[in-house]
Short mmCIF file of C-alpha atoms in Angstrom, two decimals:
data_model
loop_
_atom_site.label_atom_id
_atom_site.label_comp_id
_atom_site.label_asym_id
_atom_site.label_seq_id
_atom_site.Cartn_x
_atom_site.Cartn_y
_atom_site.Cartn_z
CA SER A 194 0.22 0.03 -0.14
CA ALA A 195 1.33 3.56 -0.41
CA THR A 196 0.25 6.88 0.54
CA ASN A 197 1.88 9.90 -1.16
CA THR A 198 5.13 9.93 0.22
CA GLU A 199 5.59 6.28 1.87
CA VAL A 200 5.28 2.53 1.12
CA LYS A 201 4.00 0.50 3.81
CA LYS A 202 4.59 -3.67 3.49
CA TRP A 203 2.37 -6.61 5.40
CA ALA A 204 2.45 -10.18 5.79
CA PHE A 205 -0.97 -11.55 4.60
CA ALA A 206 -0.76 -14.12 7.42
CA ASP A 207 -1.26 -12.45 10.00
CA GLY A 208 -1.76 -8.47 8.75
CA ALA A 209 1.54 -7.64 10.45
CA GLU A 210 3.25 -4.41 9.32
CA LEU A 211 7.00 -5.75 8.01
CA GLY A 212 8.15 -2.14 7.44
CA VAL A 213 7.72 1.36 5.99
CA ILE A 214 9.56 2.86 3.05
CA ASP A 215 9.77 6.61 3.32
CA GLY A 216 12.28 9.51 3.02
CA PHE A 217 10.81 10.35 -0.48
CA SER A 218 10.45 13.88 -2.34
CA ASN A 219 7.86 13.17 -4.63
CA ASN A 220 4.90 11.29 -5.01
CA ILE A 221 4.95 7.40 -5.70
CA GLN A 222 3.16 7.31 -8.89
CA ASN A 223 3.09 3.43 -8.84
CA PHE A 224 4.86 0.66 -7.86
CA VAL A 225 5.03 -3.75 -8.41
CA PHE A 226 6.72 -6.73 -6.92
CA LEU A 227 8.82 -8.41 -9.60
CA PRO A 228 8.58 -12.10 -10.23
CA ASN A 229 11.97 -12.66 -8.08
CA GLY A 230 10.07 -10.72 -5.07
CA ASN A 231 11.86 -7.07 -5.65
CA LEU A 232 9.83 -3.68 -5.04
CA LEU A 233 9.54 -2.04 -8.20
CA PHE A 234 8.65 1.87 -7.91
CA VAL A 235 8.13 4.93 -9.44
CA MET A 236 9.00 7.86 -8.67
CA GLY A 237 10.17 11.61 -9.66
CA GLY A 238 10.14 10.43 -13.30
CA LYS A 239 12.76 7.20 -12.29
CA VAL A 240 12.31 3.44 -11.50
CA TRP A 241 13.54 2.84 -8.06
CA GLN A 242 13.93 -1.10 -7.20
CA LEU A 243 14.56 -2.67 -3.72
CA PRO A 244 15.03 -6.39 -3.09
CA PRO A 245 12.70 -8.64 -0.20
CA ASP A 246 15.33 -7.91 2.56
CA GLN A 247 15.43 -4.41 2.14
CA CYS A 248 12.16 -3.50 1.71
CA PHE A 249 11.92 -0.90 4.19
CA GLY A 250 14.02 1.84 5.34
CA GLN A 251 15.31 5.13 3.51
CA LEU A 252 14.80 5.52 0.11
CA SER A 253 18.80 5.57 0.24
CA GLN A 254 19.15 1.81 0.28
CA ALA A 255 16.79 1.60 -3.44
CA ALA A 256 18.58 1.05 -6.67
CA GLU A 257 18.02 2.91 -9.22
CA VAL A 258 16.89 1.06 -12.55
CA MET A 259 16.37 3.26 -15.06
CA ALA A 260 15.27 7.15 -15.61
CA LEU A 261 11.99 8.10 -17.50
CA ASP A 262 9.96 10.84 -18.54
CA GLU A 263 8.74 12.78 -15.88
CA SER A 264 4.95 12.68 -17.06
CA VAL A 265 5.17 8.85 -16.15
CA SER A 266 1.63 7.86 -15.08
CA TYR A 267 1.94 4.27 -15.17
CA ILE A 268 4.21 1.33 -14.91
CA GLY A 269 3.29 -2.26 -16.32
CA LEU A 270 5.76 -5.38 -15.96
CA SER A 271 5.70 -8.58 -17.85
CA PRO A 272 5.30 -11.86 -15.76
CA ASP A 273 9.27 -12.75 -16.03
CA GLY A 274 10.35 -8.90 -14.98
CA ALA A 275 12.12 -8.45 -18.42
CA LEU A 276 10.09 -5.64 -19.81
CA ALA A 277 8.33 -2.72 -18.26
CA ALA A 278 5.69 -0.54 -20.44
CA THR A 279 4.93 3.30 -19.73
CA LEU A 280 2.06 5.13 -20.12
CA SER A 281 3.69 9.23 -20.04
CA GLY A 282 1.82 12.09 -20.63
CA SER A 283 -1.04 14.85 -19.51
CA TYR A 284 -4.14 15.57 -20.79
CA GLU A 285 -3.56 19.21 -20.90
CA LYS A 286 -1.30 19.05 -23.66
CA LYS A 287 -2.60 15.95 -25.30
CA ASP A 288 1.46 14.59 -25.55
CA PHE A 289 0.16 10.98 -24.18
CA SER A 290 2.97 7.99 -25.35
CA VAL A 291 3.36 4.20 -24.63
CA ALA A 292 6.67 3.02 -24.34
CA LEU A 293 8.22 -0.49 -23.55
CA PHE A 294 12.12 -0.77 -22.09
CA ASN A 295 14.62 -3.49 -21.12
CA LEU A 296 14.44 -3.83 -17.46
CA ALA A 297 18.16 -5.58 -17.58
CA ASP A 298 19.38 -2.01 -18.95
CA GLY A 299 16.72 0.44 -19.23
CA ALA A 300 17.17 0.88 -22.75
CA GLU A 301 14.17 1.64 -24.61
CA ILE A 302 12.38 -0.99 -27.03
CA ASN A 303 10.06 1.44 -28.81
CA ARG A 304 7.45 3.84 -28.04
CA ILE A 305 4.71 5.27 -29.62
CA LYS A 306 2.61 8.45 -30.06
CA LEU A 307 -1.18 8.27 -29.00
CA GLY A 308 -1.41 11.53 -30.83
CA GLN A 309 -5.18 13.27 -29.39
CA SER A 310 -6.17 10.15 -28.13
CA PHE A 311 -7.01 9.80 -24.63
CA PRO A 312 -5.37 6.25 -22.51
CA GLY A 313 -6.40 4.65 -19.98
CA HIS A 314 -4.82 4.08 -17.05
CA GLU A 315 -4.32 0.49 -17.21
CA ILE A 316 -1.38 -1.36 -18.93
CA VAL A 317 -1.46 -4.97 -19.12
CA PHE A 318 0.53 -8.07 -19.91
CA SER A 319 -0.33 -11.29 -21.40
CA ALA A 320 0.44 -14.23 -18.78
CA ASP A 321 3.11 -15.53 -21.60
CA GLY A 322 4.22 -12.34 -21.32
CA GLU A 323 3.91 -12.20 -25.28
CA PHE A 324 1.25 -9.52 -25.33
CA TRP A 325 0.51 -5.91 -23.73
CA ALA A 326 -2.14 -4.06 -23.85
CA ILE A 327 -3.81 -0.29 -23.06
CA GLY A 328 -7.34 1.20 -23.85
CA VAL A 329 -7.21 3.81 -26.07
CA ASP A 330 -10.48 6.18 -26.55
CA ALA A 331 -13.11 2.99 -27.90
CA ASN A 332 -10.46 0.55 -28.63
CA VAL A 333 -7.87 -1.24 -26.91
CA MET A 334 -4.18 -1.28 -28.62
CA ILE A 335 -2.46 -4.61 -28.47
CA LEU A 336 1.26 -4.73 -28.46
CA ASN A 337 4.06 -7.49 -28.81
CA ARG A 338 7.60 -7.77 -26.92
CA GLN A 339 9.24 -5.13 -29.58
CA GLY A 340 7.00 -2.82 -28.73
CA GLN A 341 5.25 -2.93 -31.87
CA PRO A 342 1.21 -2.55 -32.38
CA VAL A 343 -0.29 -5.67 -33.63
CA ASP A 344 -4.03 -5.32 -33.17
CA LYS A 345 -6.52 -2.79 -32.44
CA VAL A 346 -9.81 -4.17 -31.06
CA SER A 347 -13.21 -1.68 -30.34
CA SER A 348 -15.84 -1.87 -27.73
CA ASN A 349 -17.63 1.12 -29.22
CA TYR A 350 -17.87 2.66 -25.70
CA TRP A 351 -14.80 4.20 -23.95
CA ILE A 352 -12.71 1.95 -22.16
CA SER A 353 -11.98 1.83 -18.55
CA ASN A 354 -10.52 -1.19 -17.46
CA ILE A 355 -8.48 -4.20 -19.43
CA ALA A 356 -7.29 -7.73 -18.35
CA PHE A 357 -5.90 -10.67 -19.53
CA SER A 358 -7.14 -13.90 -18.42
CA PRO A 359 -5.18 -16.53 -16.36
CA ASP A 360 -4.94 -18.99 -19.18
CA GLY A 361 -3.78 -16.37 -21.98
CA LYS A 362 -6.78 -17.02 -23.56
CA TYR A 363 -9.03 -13.79 -23.85
CA LEU A 364 -8.72 -10.15 -23.26
CA ALA A 365 -11.69 -8.35 -21.62
CA ALA A 366 -12.40 -4.65 -21.28
CA THR A 367 -14.95 -2.76 -19.03
CA ALA A 368 -16.18 0.52 -20.74
CA GLY A 369 -19.25 2.53 -21.01
CA THR A 370 -20.95 5.81 -19.72
CA GLY A 371 -24.75 4.90 -18.38
CA ILE A 372 -24.40 1.16 -20.03
CA GLY A 373 -22.96 -1.21 -18.60
CA VAL A 374 -20.58 -3.02 -21.03
CA VAL A 375 -17.67 -5.82 -20.77
CA THR A 376 -16.21 -7.19 -24.34
CA VAL A 377 -14.25 -9.97 -24.77
CA TRP A 378 -11.37 -10.93 -27.33
CA GLU A 379 -9.67 -14.05 -28.61
CA VAL A 380 -5.81 -13.61 -28.08
CA GLY A 381 -4.03 -13.99 -30.85
CA THR A 382 -6.75 -14.01 -33.81
CA TRP A 383 -8.31 -10.67 -31.70
CA LYS A 384 -11.72 -11.63 -32.82
CA ARG A 385 -15.03 -10.96 -30.51
CA VAL A 386 -15.84 -13.76 -28.51
CA ASN A 387 -18.78 -12.02 -26.66
CA MET A 388 -20.13 -8.58 -25.17
CA ILE A 389 -21.77 -8.03 -22.03
CA THR A 390 -24.45 -5.49 -21.91
CA VAL A 391 -26.23 -4.35 -18.93
CA VAL A 392 -28.30 -0.80 -19.35
CA GLY A 393 -28.97 1.41 -17.15
CA ASP A 394 -25.48 0.48 -15.13
CA TYR A 395 -22.01 1.36 -15.03
CA THR A 396 -19.46 -1.05 -14.63
CA TYR A 397 -16.39 -0.24 -11.76
CA SER A 398 -14.40 -3.98 -12.27
CA MET A 399 -14.20 -7.35 -13.83
CA GLU A 400 -12.28 -10.14 -12.52
CA PHE A 401 -11.17 -13.49 -14.60
CA SER A 402 -11.82 -16.66 -12.29
CA PRO A 403 -8.19 -18.37 -12.20
CA ASP A 404 -9.42 -21.00 -15.06
CA GLY A 405 -10.17 -18.14 -17.61
CA SER A 406 -13.51 -19.46 -18.20
CA LYS A 407 -15.65 -16.94 -16.13
CA VAL A 408 -15.56 -13.10 -15.80
CA ALA A 409 -17.32 -11.63 -12.63
CA ILE A 410 -18.54 -7.75 -13.37
CA ALA A 411 -19.59 -5.38 -10.55
CA TYR A 412 -21.84 -3.01 -11.33
CA SER A 413 -22.76 0.64 -9.65
CA SER A 414 -25.72 -0.37 -8.29
CA GLY A 415 -24.04 -3.43 -5.96
CA LYS A 416 -24.45 -6.08 -8.39
CA VAL A 417 -22.25 -8.68 -9.57
CA ILE A 418 -22.82 -11.37 -12.16
CA LEU A 419 -20.48 -14.33 -12.98
CA VAL A 420 -20.50 -14.95 -16.65
CA GLU A 421 -19.16 -17.92 -18.18
CA ILE A 422 -17.27 -16.44 -21.33
CA SER A 423 -17.92 -18.80 -24.67
CA THR A 424 -21.60 -18.76 -24.30
CA GLY A 425 -21.85 -15.10 -22.17
CA GLU A 426 -24.59 -16.80 -20.29
CA ILE A 427 -25.21 -14.88 -16.51
CA VAL A 428 -24.29 -18.62 -14.51
CA LEU A 429 -24.72 -16.07 -11.04
CA THR A 430 -25.91 -13.05 -9.72
CA LEU A 431 -24.90 -11.58 -6.46
CA THR A 432 -25.99 -8.55 -4.97
CA GLY A 433 -24.25 -5.92 -2.61
CA ARG A 434 -24.89 -3.30 -0.44
CA GLY A 435 -22.60 -0.89 -2.86
CA ALA A 436 -20.79 -0.77 -5.93
CA ALA A 437 -17.34 -3.31 -5.77
CA TYR A 438 -14.56 -1.26 -7.18
CA ASP A 439 -12.22 -4.18 -6.95
CA MET A 440 -12.51 -7.90 -6.73
CA ALA A 441 -10.74 -11.18 -6.66
CA PHE A 442 -11.08 -14.87 -6.43
CA THR A 443 -9.26 -17.65 -4.56
CA PRO A 444 -7.06 -19.62 -6.17
CA ASP A 445 -9.13 -22.44 -6.17
CA GLY A 446 -11.77 -20.58 -8.15
CA LYS A 447 -14.58 -21.26 -5.71
CA ILE A 448 -14.55 -17.65 -3.58
CA LEU A 449 -14.92 -14.34 -4.81
CA ILE A 450 -14.52 -11.49 -2.69
CA ALA A 451 -15.78 -8.07 -3.47
#
């Protein structure tokens, strides 16, 4: 968890606080854990890294991985921790771009300027790390490990959240204002598999089941539906006390937390 100028780390088993990283002079924009357990975070136009046994204390313990444009607002990582994809720019200047970097040496592999388009705030990688994607206006741009665009798919509505399924078969995106839409495409062919629409409700979040066969969708009304991706059938409808901003399945797929 992060405040503007510090990062805290807790143990899942008992909720004990494991440490605090502080001493930051700039806001922390994003942070992720690499497969080797290292903590990677973005601050002040730079990417920093801390090994697991040093994830507490002062910023002086962190190693600078690479310098970025100060307008970087989001960073996504490939599952193998070899690549970092970034979103930079501002709505005021309309100068957004996405770039792919090699984490081993910080070298920029490629950069794509988005022009007058407005991107979403997520960059996601497929389970095998071969593709990464970002929402741009009402489309999802799909790129490869060389940072080159390979396709662009449309949901017909402004993109908010995107996700690849854990089994790597599907890419999904939530979108819509006043009409809750989740569109699912097949990875590789990028053909639309299904479009799940709920009129008069906003999509707040979505989560794939661990086996990738179903997707849970949460709406502003507090309703959560579980959809079979191959058929588009709603197999379960739940009602909560309020909108779920995030959801998670247990590894066995038997419990959904929203």
